[in-house]
């Protein structure tokens, strides 16, 4: 099956899992820096052009989400803010800010691991990336390596609660 928006980006489960594993690696990098373990990668023409992990704690910046960091890198790589022909892989369903940025960046496709019932803006609370009132919509694939992505987050917050209880 081909991505509906670009014949340059073949869509298959094996590639989705491979790129999601890269996003999971990015999430571990965020965790090592003391941040919530969320990671992502952006693909263009089958090649990784950007990687990002949460850096809110590291940078003291509320907008330093994995997706925003990667979008900035991807735009620099492409040389344009229009990221047509790109697919983003992210371990957690994007929040409203990130979902809006994906629409504004004109990415073709979003692949994410696990739903976010508290702030998810693709399925859980909103569907910003496919809202017909907006001028651009993304193809969405969810649940790729879902249990691994969910477990990574659950383990992180379990450790956090244990650490905080000991203080």
PDB file of N, CA, C and O in Angstrom, residues 72-136:
ATOM      1  N   UNK A  72      11.609  21.101  13.639  1.00  0.00           N
ATOM      2  CA  UNK A  72      12.590  22.154  13.357  1.00  0.00           C
ATOM      3  C   UNK A  72      13.770  21.585  12.568  1.00  0.00           C
ATOM      4  O   UNK A  72      14.220  22.185  11.583  1.00  0.00           O
ATOM      5  N   UNK A  73      14.262  20.417  12.985  1.00  0.00           N
ATOM      6  CA  UNK A  73      15.368  19.770  12.265  1.00  0.00           C
ATOM      7  C   UNK A  73      14.959  19.403  10.838  1.00  0.00           C
ATOM      8  O   UNK A  73      15.735  19.585   9.894  1.00  0.00           O
ATOM      9  N   UNK A  74      13.761  18.862  10.689  1.00  0.00           N
ATOM     10  CA  UNK A  74      13.289  18.436   9.369  1.00  0.00           C
ATOM     11  C   UNK A  74      13.159  19.627   8.421  1.00  0.00           C
ATOM     12  O   UNK A  74      13.554  19.540   7.246  1.00  0.00           O
ATOM     13  N   UNK A  75      12.619  20.721   8.909  1.00  0.00           N
ATOM     14  CA  UNK A  75      12.484  21.921   8.074  1.00  0.00           C
ATOM     15  C   UNK A  75      13.847  22.434   7.636  1.00  0.00           C
ATOM     16  O   UNK A  75      14.034  22.849   6.484  1.00  0.00           O
ATOM     17  N   UNK A  76      14.806  22.367   8.549  1.00  0.00           N
ATOM     18  CA  UNK A  76      16.167  22.786   8.193  1.00  0.00           C
ATOM     19  C   UNK A  76      16.750  21.862   7.129  1.00  0.00           C
ATOM     20  O   UNK A  76      17.359  22.316   6.168  1.00  0.00           O
ATOM     21  N   UNK A  77      16.544  20.565   7.284  1.00  0.00           N
ATOM     22  CA  UNK A  77      17.056  19.587   6.322  1.00  0.00           C
ATOM     23  C   UNK A  77      16.426  19.782   4.931  1.00  0.00           C
ATOM     24  O   UNK A  77      17.125  19.815   3.925  1.00  0.00           O
ATOM     25  N   UNK A  78      15.093  19.925   4.903  1.00  0.00           N
ATOM     26  CA  UNK A  78      14.371  20.090   3.636  1.00  0.00           C
ATOM     27  C   UNK A  78      14.629  21.475   3.041  1.00  0.00           C
ATOM     28  O   UNK A  78      14.609  21.653   1.832  1.00  0.00           O
ATOM     29  N   UNK A  79      14.857  22.451   3.898  1.00  0.00           N
ATOM     30  CA  UNK A  79      15.041  23.824   3.429  1.00  0.00           C
ATOM     31  C   UNK A  79      13.725  24.539   3.215  1.00  0.00           C
ATOM     32  O   UNK A  79      13.656  25.518   2.466  1.00  0.00           O
ATOM     33  N   UNK A  80      12.674  24.048   3.898  1.00  0.00           N
ATOM     34  CA  UNK A  80      11.355  24.633   3.733  1.00  0.00           C
ATOM     35  C   UNK A  80      10.499  24.216   4.923  1.00  0.00           C
ATOM     36  O   UNK A  80      10.672  23.116   5.446  1.00  0.00           O
ATOM     37  N   UNK A  81       9.562  25.048   5.310  1.00  0.00           N
ATOM     38  CA  UNK A  81       8.661  24.692   6.409  1.00  0.00           C
ATOM     39  C   UNK A  81       7.602  23.693   5.962  1.00  0.00           C
ATOM     40  O   UNK A  81       6.994  23.024   6.781  1.00  0.00           O
ATOM     41  N   UNK A  82       7.377  23.588   4.663  1.00  0.00           N
ATOM     42  CA  UNK A  82       6.426  22.608   4.142  1.00  0.00           C
ATOM     43  C   UNK A  82       7.099  21.243   4.089  1.00  0.00           C
ATOM     44  O   UNK A  82       8.013  21.034   3.294  1.00  0.00           O
ATOM     45  N   UNK A  83       6.647  20.340   4.923  1.00  0.00           N
ATOM     46  CA  UNK A  83       7.291  19.026   5.035  1.00  0.00           C
ATOM     47  C   UNK A  83       6.491  17.951   4.300  1.00  0.00           C
ATOM     48  O   UNK A  83       6.290  16.841   4.796  1.00  0.00           O
ATOM     49  N   UNK A  84       6.058  18.303   3.097  1.00  0.00           N
ATOM     50  CA  UNK A  84       5.321  17.359   2.259  1.00  0.00           C
ATOM     51  C   UNK A  84       6.222  16.179   1.934  1.00  0.00           C
ATOM     52  O   UNK A  84       7.421  16.331   1.746  1.00  0.00           O
ATOM     53  N   UNK A  85       5.637  14.996   1.909  1.00  0.00           N
ATOM     54  CA  UNK A  85       6.408  13.786   1.643  1.00  0.00           C
ATOM     55  C   UNK A  85       7.061  13.212   2.884  1.00  0.00           C
ATOM     56  O   UNK A  85       7.809  12.249   2.796  1.00  0.00           O
ATOM     57  N   UNK A  86       6.777  13.781   4.053  1.00  0.00           N
ATOM     58  CA  UNK A  86       7.381  13.313   5.300  1.00  0.00           C
ATOM     59  C   UNK A  86       6.381  12.536   6.149  1.00  0.00           C
ATOM     60  O   UNK A  86       5.187  12.824   6.152  1.00  0.00           O
ATOM     61  N   UNK A  87       6.922  11.575   6.883  1.00  0.00           N
ATOM     62  CA  UNK A  87       6.171  10.811   7.877  1.00  0.00           C
ATOM     63  C   UNK A  87       6.854  10.995   9.218  1.00  0.00           C
ATOM     64  O   UNK A  87       8.081  10.923   9.295  1.00  0.00           O
ATOM     65  N   UNK A  88       6.067  11.231  10.252  1.00  0.00           N
ATOM     66  CA  UNK A  88       6.606  11.346  11.607  1.00  0.00           C
ATOM     67  C   UNK A  88       6.167  10.137  12.414  1.00  0.00           C
ATOM     68  O   UNK A  88       5.017   9.713  12.338  1.00  0.00           O
ATOM     69  N   UNK A  89       7.116   9.572  13.145  1.00  0.00           N
ATOM     70  CA  UNK A  89       6.878   8.451  14.056  1.00  0.00           C
ATOM     71  C   UNK A  89       7.095   8.970  15.458  1.00  0.00           C
ATOM     72  O   UNK A  89       8.164   9.502  15.759  1.00  0.00           O
ATOM     73  N   UNK A  90       6.093   8.817  16.315  1.00  0.00           N
ATOM     74  CA  UNK A  90       6.200   9.307  17.689  1.00  0.00           C
ATOM     75  C   UNK A  90       5.623   8.260  18.637  1.00  0.00           C
ATOM     76  O   UNK A  90       4.648   7.590  18.317  1.00  0.00           O
ATOM     77  N   UNK A  91       6.263   8.122  19.791  1.00  0.00           N
ATOM     78  CA  UNK A  91       5.891   7.056  20.717  1.00  0.00           C
ATOM     79  C   UNK A  91       4.551   7.294  21.401  1.00  0.00           C
ATOM     80  O   UNK A  91       3.898   6.338  21.809  1.00  0.00           O
ATOM     81  N   UNK A  92       4.124   8.539  21.538  1.00  0.00           N
ATOM     82  CA  UNK A  92       2.875   8.871  22.225  1.00  0.00           C
ATOM     83  C   UNK A  92       2.020   9.754  21.320  1.00  0.00           C
ATOM     84  O   UNK A  92       2.549  10.637  20.630  1.00  0.00           O
ATOM     85  N   UNK A  93       0.728   9.548  21.359  1.00  0.00           N
ATOM     86  CA  UNK A  93      -0.215  10.379  20.608  1.00  0.00           C
ATOM     87  C   UNK A  93       0.089  11.863  20.869  1.00  0.00           C
ATOM     88  O   UNK A  93       0.193  12.290  22.019  1.00  0.00           O
ATOM     89  N   UNK A  94       0.258  12.654  19.819  1.00  0.00           N
ATOM     90  CA  UNK A  94       0.596  14.068  19.999  1.00  0.00           C
ATOM     91  C   UNK A  94      -0.468  14.865  20.754  1.00  0.00           C
ATOM     92  O   UNK A  94      -1.669  14.595  20.658  1.00  0.00           O
ATOM     93  N   UNK A  95       0.019  15.865  21.484  1.00  0.00           N
ATOM     94  CA  UNK A  95      -0.832  16.803  22.207  1.00  0.00           C
ATOM     95  C   UNK A  95      -1.397  17.833  21.211  1.00  0.00           C
ATOM     96  O   UNK A  95      -1.007  17.845  20.042  1.00  0.00           O
ATOM     97  N   UNK A  96      -2.278  18.736  21.661  1.00  0.00           N
ATOM     98  CA  UNK A  96      -2.826  19.743  20.739  1.00  0.00           C
ATOM     99  C   UNK A  96      -1.763  20.621  20.073  1.00  0.00           C
ATOM    100  O   UNK A  96      -1.866  20.902  18.873  1.00  0.00           O
ATOM    101  N   UNK A  97      -0.754  21.035  20.825  1.00  0.00           N
ATOM    102  CA  UNK A  97       0.289  21.871  20.234  1.00  0.00           C
ATOM    103  C   UNK A  97       1.009  21.133  19.115  1.00  0.00           C
ATOM    104  O   UNK A  97       1.193  21.663  18.012  1.00  0.00           O
ATOM    105  N   UNK A  98       1.400  19.901  19.384  1.00  0.00           N
ATOM    106  CA  UNK A  98       2.168  19.134  18.401  1.00  0.00           C
ATOM    107  C   UNK A  98       1.304  18.722  17.220  1.00  0.00           C
ATOM    108  O   UNK A  98       1.747  18.771  16.075  1.00  0.00           O
ATOM    109  N   UNK A  99       0.059  18.331  17.482  1.00  0.00           N
ATOM    110  CA  UNK A  99      -0.849  17.974  16.392  1.00  0.00           C
ATOM    111  C   UNK A  99      -1.055  19.173  15.471  1.00  0.00           C
ATOM    112  O   UNK A  99      -1.039  19.039  14.241  1.00  0.00           O
ATOM    113  N   UNK A 100      -1.226  20.345  16.055  1.00  0.00           N
ATOM    114  CA  UNK A 100      -1.364  21.560  15.251  1.00  0.00           C
ATOM    115  C   UNK A 100      -0.118  21.838  14.424  1.00  0.00           C
ATOM    116  O   UNK A 100      -0.209  22.218  13.252  1.00  0.00           O
ATOM    117  N   UNK A 101       1.050  21.630  15.020  1.00  0.00           N
ATOM    118  CA  UNK A 101       2.304  21.844  14.293  1.00  0.00           C
ATOM    119  C   UNK A 101       2.439  20.867  13.125  1.00  0.00           C
ATOM    120  O   UNK A 101       2.963  21.230  12.068  1.00  0.00           O
ATOM    121  N   UNK A 102       1.962  19.631  13.300  1.00  0.00           N
ATOM    122  CA  UNK A 102       2.016  18.655  12.206  1.00  0.00           C
ATOM    123  C   UNK A 102       1.136  19.090  11.039  1.00  0.00           C
ATOM    124  O   UNK A 102       1.524  18.966   9.873  1.00  0.00           O
ATOM    125  N   UNK A 103      -0.034  19.618  11.350  1.00  0.00           N
ATOM    126  CA  UNK A 103      -0.917  20.128  10.304  1.00  0.00           C
ATOM    127  C   UNK A 103      -0.258  21.316   9.609  1.00  0.00           C
ATOM    128  O   UNK A 103      -0.208  21.380   8.382  1.00  0.00           O
ATOM    129  N   UNK A 104       0.249  22.251  10.396  1.00  0.00           N
ATOM    130  CA  UNK A 104       0.875  23.441   9.817  1.00  0.00           C
ATOM    131  C   UNK A 104       2.111  23.103   8.993  1.00  0.00           C
ATOM    132  O   UNK A 104       2.418  23.780   8.017  1.00  0.00           O
ATOM    133  N   UNK A 105       2.818  22.035   9.370  1.00  0.00           N
ATOM    134  CA  UNK A 105       4.005  21.618   8.640  1.00  0.00           C
ATOM    135  C   UNK A 105       3.708  20.815   7.388  1.00  0.00           C
ATOM    136  O   UNK A 105       4.604  20.480   6.634  1.00  0.00           O
ATOM    137  N   UNK A 106       2.448  20.471   7.189  1.00  0.00           N
ATOM    138  CA  UNK A 106       2.004  19.764   5.978  1.00  0.00           C
ATOM    139  C   UNK A 106       2.616  18.371   5.813  1.00  0.00           C
ATOM    140  O   UNK A 106       2.820  17.906   4.693  1.00  0.00           O
ATOM    141  N   UNK A 107       2.896  17.692   6.925  1.00  0.00           N
ATOM    142  CA  UNK A 107       3.397  16.323   6.821  1.00  0.00           C
ATOM    143  C   UNK A 107       2.324  15.441   6.202  1.00  0.00           C
ATOM    144  O   UNK A 107       1.133  15.713   6.342  1.00  0.00           O
ATOM    145  N   UNK A 108       2.748  14.368   5.547  1.00  0.00           N
ATOM    146  CA  UNK A 108       1.792  13.455   4.920  1.00  0.00           C
ATOM    147  C   UNK A 108       1.180  12.488   5.920  1.00  0.00           C
ATOM    148  O   UNK A 108       0.004  12.169   5.833  1.00  0.00           O
ATOM    149  N   UNK A 109       2.003  12.016   6.841  1.00  0.00           N
ATOM    150  CA  UNK A 109       1.564  10.879   7.644  1.00  0.00           C
ATOM    151  C   UNK A 109       2.110  10.964   9.067  1.00  0.00           C
ATOM    152  O   UNK A 109       3.234  11.396   9.281  1.00  0.00           O
ATOM    153  N   UNK A 110       1.284  10.503  10.011  1.00  0.00           N
ATOM    154  CA  UNK A 110       1.645  10.381  11.416  1.00  0.00           C
ATOM    155  C   UNK A 110       1.489   8.928  11.817  1.00  0.00           C
ATOM    156  O   UNK A 110       0.448   8.323  11.552  1.00  0.00           O
ATOM    157  N   UNK A 111       2.521   8.375  12.461  1.00  0.00           N
ATOM    158  CA  UNK A 111       2.461   7.029  13.027  1.00  0.00           C
ATOM    159  C   UNK A 111       2.809   7.187  14.497  1.00  0.00           C
ATOM    160  O   UNK A 111       3.841   7.766  14.826  1.00  0.00           O
ATOM    161  N   UNK A 112       1.931   6.697  15.378  1.00  0.00           N
ATOM    162  CA  UNK A 112       2.261   6.808  16.798  1.00  0.00           C
ATOM    163  C   UNK A 112       2.014   5.491  17.509  1.00  0.00           C
ATOM    164  O   UNK A 112       1.293   4.628  17.032  1.00  0.00           O
ATOM    165  N   UNK A 113       2.654   5.374  18.682  1.00  0.00           N
ATOM    166  CA  UNK A 113       2.623   4.136  19.439  1.00  0.00           C
ATOM    167  C   UNK A 113       1.396   3.959  20.293  1.00  0.00           C
ATOM    168  O   UNK A 113       0.572   3.087  20.046  1.00  0.00           O
ATOM    169  N   UNK A 114       1.267   4.781  21.318  1.00  0.00           N
ATOM    170  CA  UNK A 114       0.178   4.583  22.271  1.00  0.00           C
ATOM    171  C   UNK A 114      -0.663   5.846  22.424  1.00  0.00           C
ATOM    172  O   UNK A 114      -0.167   6.966  22.244  1.00  0.00           O
ATOM    173  N   UNK A 115      -1.930   5.638  22.731  1.00  0.00           N
ATOM    174  CA  UNK A 115      -2.854   6.752  22.938  1.00  0.00           C
ATOM    175  C   UNK A 115      -2.500   7.511  24.209  1.00  0.00           C
ATOM    176  O   UNK A 115      -1.918   6.958  25.140  1.00  0.00           O
ATOM    177  N   UNK A 116      -2.889   8.783  24.241  1.00  0.00           N
ATOM    178  CA  UNK A 116      -2.716   9.615  25.425  1.00  0.00           C
ATOM    179  C   UNK A 116      -4.087  10.112  25.879  1.00  0.00           C
ATOM    180  O   UNK A 116      -4.602  11.113  25.361  1.00  0.00           O
ATOM    181  N   UNK A 117      -4.705   9.409  26.837  1.00  0.00           N
ATOM    182  CA  UNK A 117      -6.064   9.774  27.256  1.00  0.00           C
ATOM    183  C   UNK A 117      -6.162  11.134  27.942  1.00  0.00           C
ATOM    184  O   UNK A 117      -7.255  11.688  28.044  1.00  0.00           O
ATOM    185  N   UNK A 118      -5.045  11.701  28.376  1.00  0.00           N
ATOM    186  CA  UNK A 118      -5.084  12.990  29.082  1.00  0.00           C
ATOM    187  C   UNK A 118      -4.938  14.190  28.160  1.00  0.00           C
ATOM    188  O   UNK A 118      -5.556  15.229  28.400  1.00  0.00           O
ATOM    189  N   UNK A 119      -4.090  14.074  27.125  1.00  0.00           N
ATOM    190  CA  UNK A 119      -3.871  15.231  26.251  1.00  0.00           C
ATOM    191  C   UNK A 119      -3.839  14.879  24.766  1.00  0.00           C
ATOM    192  O   UNK A 119      -3.476  15.723  23.947  1.00  0.00           O
ATOM    193  N   UNK A 120      -4.206  13.679  24.399  1.00  0.00           N
ATOM    194  CA  UNK A 120      -4.121  13.258  23.006  1.00  0.00           C
ATOM    195  C   UNK A 120      -5.020  14.055  22.077  1.00  0.00           C
ATOM    196  O   UNK A 120      -6.206  14.225  22.339  1.00  0.00           O
ATOM    197  N   UNK A 121      -4.440  14.536  20.987  1.00  0.00           N
ATOM    198  CA  UNK A 121      -5.184  15.393  20.062  1.00  0.00           C
ATOM    199  C   UNK A 121      -5.271  14.790  18.660  1.00  0.00           C
ATOM    200  O   UNK A 121      -5.394  15.514  17.669  1.00  0.00           O
ATOM    201  N   UNK A 122      -5.211  13.449  18.601  1.00  0.00           N
ATOM    202  CA  UNK A 122      -5.366  12.746  17.331  1.00  0.00           C
ATOM    203  C   UNK A 122      -6.551  11.799  17.397  1.00  0.00           C
ATOM    204  O   UNK A 122      -7.253  11.587  16.420  1.00  0.00           O
ATOM    205  N   UNK A 123      -6.786  11.253  18.582  1.00  0.00           N
ATOM    206  CA  UNK A 123      -7.863  10.282  18.763  1.00  0.00           C
ATOM    207  C   UNK A 123      -8.549  10.426  20.119  1.00  0.00           C
ATOM    208  O   UNK A 123      -9.764  10.427  20.201  1.00  0.00           O
ATOM    209  N   UNK A 124      -7.750  10.556  21.170  1.00  0.00           N
ATOM    210  CA  UNK A 124      -8.283  10.466  22.536  1.00  0.00           C
ATOM    211  C   UNK A 124      -9.211  11.604  22.918  1.00  0.00           C
ATOM    212  O   UNK A 124     -10.319  11.358  23.400  1.00  0.00           O
ATOM    213  N   UNK A 125      -8.790  12.846  22.757  1.00  0.00           N
ATOM    214  CA  UNK A 125      -9.614  14.002  23.119  1.00  0.00           C
ATOM    215  C   UNK A 125     -10.091  14.785  21.904  1.00  0.00           C
ATOM    216  O   UNK A 125     -11.200  15.313  21.904  1.00  0.00           O
ATOM    217  N   UNK A 126      -9.239  14.895  20.904  1.00  0.00           N
ATOM    218  CA  UNK A 126      -9.520  15.665  19.690  1.00  0.00           C
ATOM    219  C   UNK A 126      -8.992  14.867  18.504  1.00  0.00           C
ATOM    220  O   UNK A 126      -8.290  13.884  18.672  1.00  0.00           O
ATOM    221  N   UNK A 127      -9.287  15.370  17.318  1.00  0.00           N
ATOM    222  CA  UNK A 127      -8.658  14.836  16.108  1.00  0.00           C
ATOM    223  C   UNK A 127      -8.245  16.011  15.239  1.00  0.00           C
ATOM    224  O   UNK A 127      -8.816  16.253  14.176  1.00  0.00           O
ATOM    225  N   UNK A 128      -7.273  16.727  15.712  1.00  0.00           N
ATOM    226  CA  UNK A 128      -6.796  17.921  15.016  1.00  0.00           C
ATOM    227  C   UNK A 128      -6.206  17.570  13.654  1.00  0.00           C
ATOM    228  O   UNK A 128      -6.434  18.279  12.675  1.00  0.00           O
ATOM    229  N   UNK A 129      -5.475  16.476  13.565  1.00  0.00           N
ATOM    230  CA  UNK A 129      -4.750  16.166  12.325  1.00  0.00           C
ATOM    231  C   UNK A 129      -5.648  15.715  11.176  1.00  0.00           C
ATOM    232  O   UNK A 129      -5.198  15.646  10.037  1.00  0.00           O
ATOM    233  N   UNK A 130      -6.911  15.431  11.472  1.00  0.00           N
ATOM    234  CA  UNK A 130      -7.838  15.040  10.401  1.00  0.00           C
ATOM    235  C   UNK A 130      -9.114  15.878  10.416  1.00  0.00           C
ATOM    236  O   UNK A 130     -10.108  15.506   9.801  1.00  0.00           O
ATOM    237  N   UNK A 131      -9.066  17.017  11.073  1.00  0.00           N
ATOM    238  CA  UNK A 131     -10.239  17.890  11.158  1.00  0.00           C
ATOM    239  C   UNK A 131     -10.522  18.485   9.771  1.00  0.00           C
ATOM    240  O   UNK A 131      -9.678  19.188   9.212  1.00  0.00           O
ATOM    241  N   UNK A 132     -11.693  18.223   9.210  1.00  0.00           N
ATOM    242  CA  UNK A 132     -11.993  18.705   7.858  1.00  0.00           C
ATOM    243  C   UNK A 132     -12.095  20.229   7.758  1.00  0.00           C
ATOM    244  O   UNK A 132     -12.072  20.772   6.658  1.00  0.00           O
ATOM    245  N   UNK A 133     -12.191  20.905   8.890  1.00  0.00           N
ATOM    246  CA  UNK A 133     -12.249  22.370   8.858  1.00  0.00           C
ATOM    247  C   UNK A 133     -10.891  22.997   8.600  1.00  0.00           C
ATOM    248  O   UNK A 133     -10.803  24.174   8.258  1.00  0.00           O
ATOM    249  N   UNK A 134      -9.824  22.221   8.765  1.00  0.00           N
ATOM    250  CA  UNK A 134      -8.473  22.734   8.539  1.00  0.00           C
ATOM    251  C   UNK A 134      -8.060  22.492   7.089  1.00  0.00           C
ATOM    252  O   UNK A 134      -8.628  21.641   6.401  1.00  0.00           O
ATOM    253  N   UNK A 135      -7.040  23.209   6.650  1.00  0.00           N
ATOM    254  CA  UNK A 135      -6.640  23.142   5.249  1.00  0.00           C
ATOM    255  C   UNK A 135      -5.730  21.961   4.912  1.00  0.00           C
ATOM    256  O   UNK A 135      -5.375  21.779   3.754  1.00  0.00           O
ATOM    257  N   UNK A 136      -5.338  21.165   5.903  1.00  0.00           N
ATOM    258  CA  UNK A 136      -4.475  20.011   5.648  1.00  0.00           C
ATOM    259  C   UNK A 136      -4.828  18.905   6.640  1.00  0.00           C
ATOM    260  O   UNK A 136      -5.182  19.182   7.777  1.00  0.00           O
TER     261      UNK A 136
END
